[in-house]
Amino acid sequence: MVSICFYFQVHQPFRIRKYSIFDIGKNDNYFSDSSETNLNNERILKKVSEKCYLPMNALLLELLEKHPNFKISFSFSGVYLEQLEKYAPDALESFKKLVDTGRVEILAETYYHSLSFLFSRGEFYEQVKRHEEMVQRLFGQTPKVFRNTELIYNNELARVIESMGYKGIIAEGAPFILGWRSPNYLYSPAGTDRIKVLLKNYKMSDDIAFRFSEKGWKEWPLTVPKYAQWVNAVNGGGEVINLFMDYETFGEHQWADTGIFEFMRYFPEEIMKNPDNNFKTPSEVIDSYPARGVFDSPRFISWADIERDLSAWIGNEIQNAAIRKVYSLGFKILKAQDPELTEKWRKLQTSDHFYYMCTKWFSDGDVHKYFNPYQSPYDAFISYMNVLHDLELRTDEVIKKKILLAENLKENIYKEN
Amino acid sequence: MFGWEFPPFNSGGLGTACLGLTRGLKNNDIEVTFVLPRKVDLDVDFLKIVYGDDFGSIKKSYVINSLLQGYSTSESYEQRILADGEKKPVIYGRNLFEEVERYASIGGDIARNEDFDIIHAHDWLTYQAAINAKKVSGKYLVVHVHATEFDRSGGNNVNQYVYDIEKKGMEEADAVVAVSNFTKQKIIENYGIPSNKIKVVHNAVDFENYTLHEMHTLKKTKKIVLFLGRLTLQKGPDYFVYAAKKVLEYYPDVVFVVSGSGDMERAIIRKVAEMGMADKFIFTGFLRGKDIREAYHMADLYVMPSVSEPFGISPLEALNCNTPVLISNQSGVSEVINHCLKADFWDVDEIANKIVSVLKYGELQRCLRDNGSKEVKSLNWNDSARRCVDIYNDLLRRKE
């Protein structure tokens, strides 16, 4: 028996508009950009909705209705859902319809798609909680399996996730991480008792997500029967094939004219031609199969770039400076207790901001360039730091006002007495 | 190869590019005979330089003791004649155009006396000589466009005579080399040359390993922002001044160094004084060799706000001196360097924003410096020369 486990990542950050030194102290509108560029969040969300979310959701709904055993899972970032509510309510509705079939599982993550696990444990808990509340509000589901931003993972995270009550966690399964182990089994994270880790089958995931339209690839064109053969070949040598990828694979990274939608249209049917194959959500996989070994990752891994480490976000000096700065502001934010400023501060923690500052352009560079709405990583850094500067000024003001207020209050009480 | 100037006797990037390219060609096993319009005391061992003195009966023809320099406009040439007229003998005509035509007349003589397969000519001043050489020899002509009249003039007051020579050279040529896509586009738009005839060969830079000099005393106390280039419309020194004004509002502890001379020098100095920034500016005048490197070294940021820069080699030199750069999008060099800051030359706010950011955020400065100096080392003239060799071979294959 082999189970196909689909998990699609859906995320869009609140990109920072071009924010110059001259905006500091004058403009507290960090995220709204009405230009024709890729810094205009509303424009991007609408564009990707047309190309990916709406058509792919329609297709998945059709497949779920047609095949009662077809199952999938999603992980939505909170900042993504927030933008859907604001800019594309029709796409949100179509996601709800999918979830209403009862065969769509939603995973847990940090609301702000942040690196908070690395830099502020308090923030991490808070953001996971906020995410859970939002998923509950919009979809009526409480997530049971956790996936961290960009599949950033280590043993400690698994232990924390276990202590938070989840029954599973998701991680990258590239060969140099796994060694001789196969990603097609469940494992028990080192140092945990109950939870299980699902590892991404990186080859079979990337065959769809990255290589599908690559004409130089020897397997091109990738047909469903061919792919089904690969799935069948796992039978006997594995229990689950974890196909984890960005949802934008469908229609945005791989355009409609590559045939990606047609590929998915015939996928469930072809896979289920073999009675030994089925579809399961992450929770079902965890309930169905035992852990076959221990997965030990003392160091941080992720699903990004060829290095599969943290270097896409904290690989250079500007990224480190920006991250240090935003988390060091936490103390003041806490002190100011201003909901609006706190919200902005959290949106500035989204990992994409740091990804845009990545300067490893010469090996993995193309991907970074493709996903970078700024002219260069340096431009991303400048806007980001200027925004932080402004946020700090405003926070300082609030704190000052609060202190003044408290002093006045004290004085009045003193007078009255 | 018809050139105009050669280091150390050069007034700008054209000579430097010719040195780099000829050395790169030599490394690609191409033998180059380099023709210079006037006798200079060069010590070059890797290429044959043609001086009239070596050529018996026609020797006088080769040595054009002219006052022409690569970046002359007709007006500045005449000014220089007036200034130098007493001291230096002027063999040929008193205006630039007469000079160019006299240089042209020796093109044919050289072609008759030299053995070669390809004629390669650098910028308009050499085109007529090269066209004559082509007529005499029937060999293929490659013209190399380092700058067009539209760059030099800033798009205003394009000199018809120069334009005509440029256009004729490009038309007569069998291939046109542009130093950037930026320049290629200008050639297509302004000269009507078909795109497939124009090949882009980016300039590069040859590095000696510069030893770090002792830190300049100024740098110990102040941040330094450098402009280095001719003070002409093309280089945008006025935008540098306007940006400086805005920078000072946000970051007062900075000194702006302006190195170079040119027809805007007085106007710029006056403007700086008028805007109340006289104590924030240092004008060094025209610098050479070691002084240029020293200027780069001491700067925290090098700014090249050129209005129209076909290539622009100076940012590469600055990076090689470990100084980060801010360059205008209207430059060819912006096509080859990623690890730098870029802005439109007219966007003074953005230039100021980026200058302040570099001064304020040390990490940004270091990151730009480290990545930029690494990136610039990957550029070299051997690769650029190889692209020229490919162009030669394509032409020669045409014959077969």
PDB file of C-alpha atoms in Angstrom, chain A residues 32 68 80 99 106 117 120 132 149 180 223 233 245 260 298 407 411 417:
ATOM      1  CA  SER A  32       0.217  49.645   0.348  1.00  0.00           C
ATOM      2  CA  PRO A  68     -14.618  10.246  -3.152  1.00  0.00           C
ATOM      3  CA  TYR A  80      -2.239  35.340   2.991  1.00  0.00           C
ATOM      4  CA  VAL A  99     -12.648  22.466   2.893  1.00  0.00           C
ATOM      5  CA  ILE A 106      -5.428  22.492   6.994  1.00  0.00           C
ATOM      6  CA  PHE A 117      10.987  30.196  16.133  1.00  0.00           C
ATOM      7  CA  SER A 120      11.632  34.931  19.705  1.00  0.00           C
ATOM      8  CA  GLU A 132      -5.103  28.706  14.695  1.00  0.00           C
ATOM      9  CA  THR A 149       7.883  28.629   7.682  1.00  0.00           C
ATOM     10  CA  TRP A 180      20.224   6.258   3.568  1.00  0.00           C
ATOM     11  CA  THR A 223       2.570  12.438 -18.451  1.00  0.00           C
ATOM     12  CA  ALA A 233       7.277   1.503  -8.208  1.00  0.00           C
ATOM     13  CA  MET A 245       4.895  22.176  -3.012  1.00  0.00           C
ATOM     14  CA  ILE A 260      -0.099  21.450 -15.566  1.00  0.00           C
ATOM     15  CA  PRO A 298      20.228  18.830  15.319  1.00  0.00           C
ATOM     16  CA  GLU A 407       2.944  60.853  35.426  1.00  0.00           C
ATOM     17  CA  GLU A 411       0.256  63.913  39.972  1.00  0.00           C
ATOM     18  CA  ASN A 417      -5.005  63.281  48.273  1.00  0.00           C
TER      19      ASN A 417
END
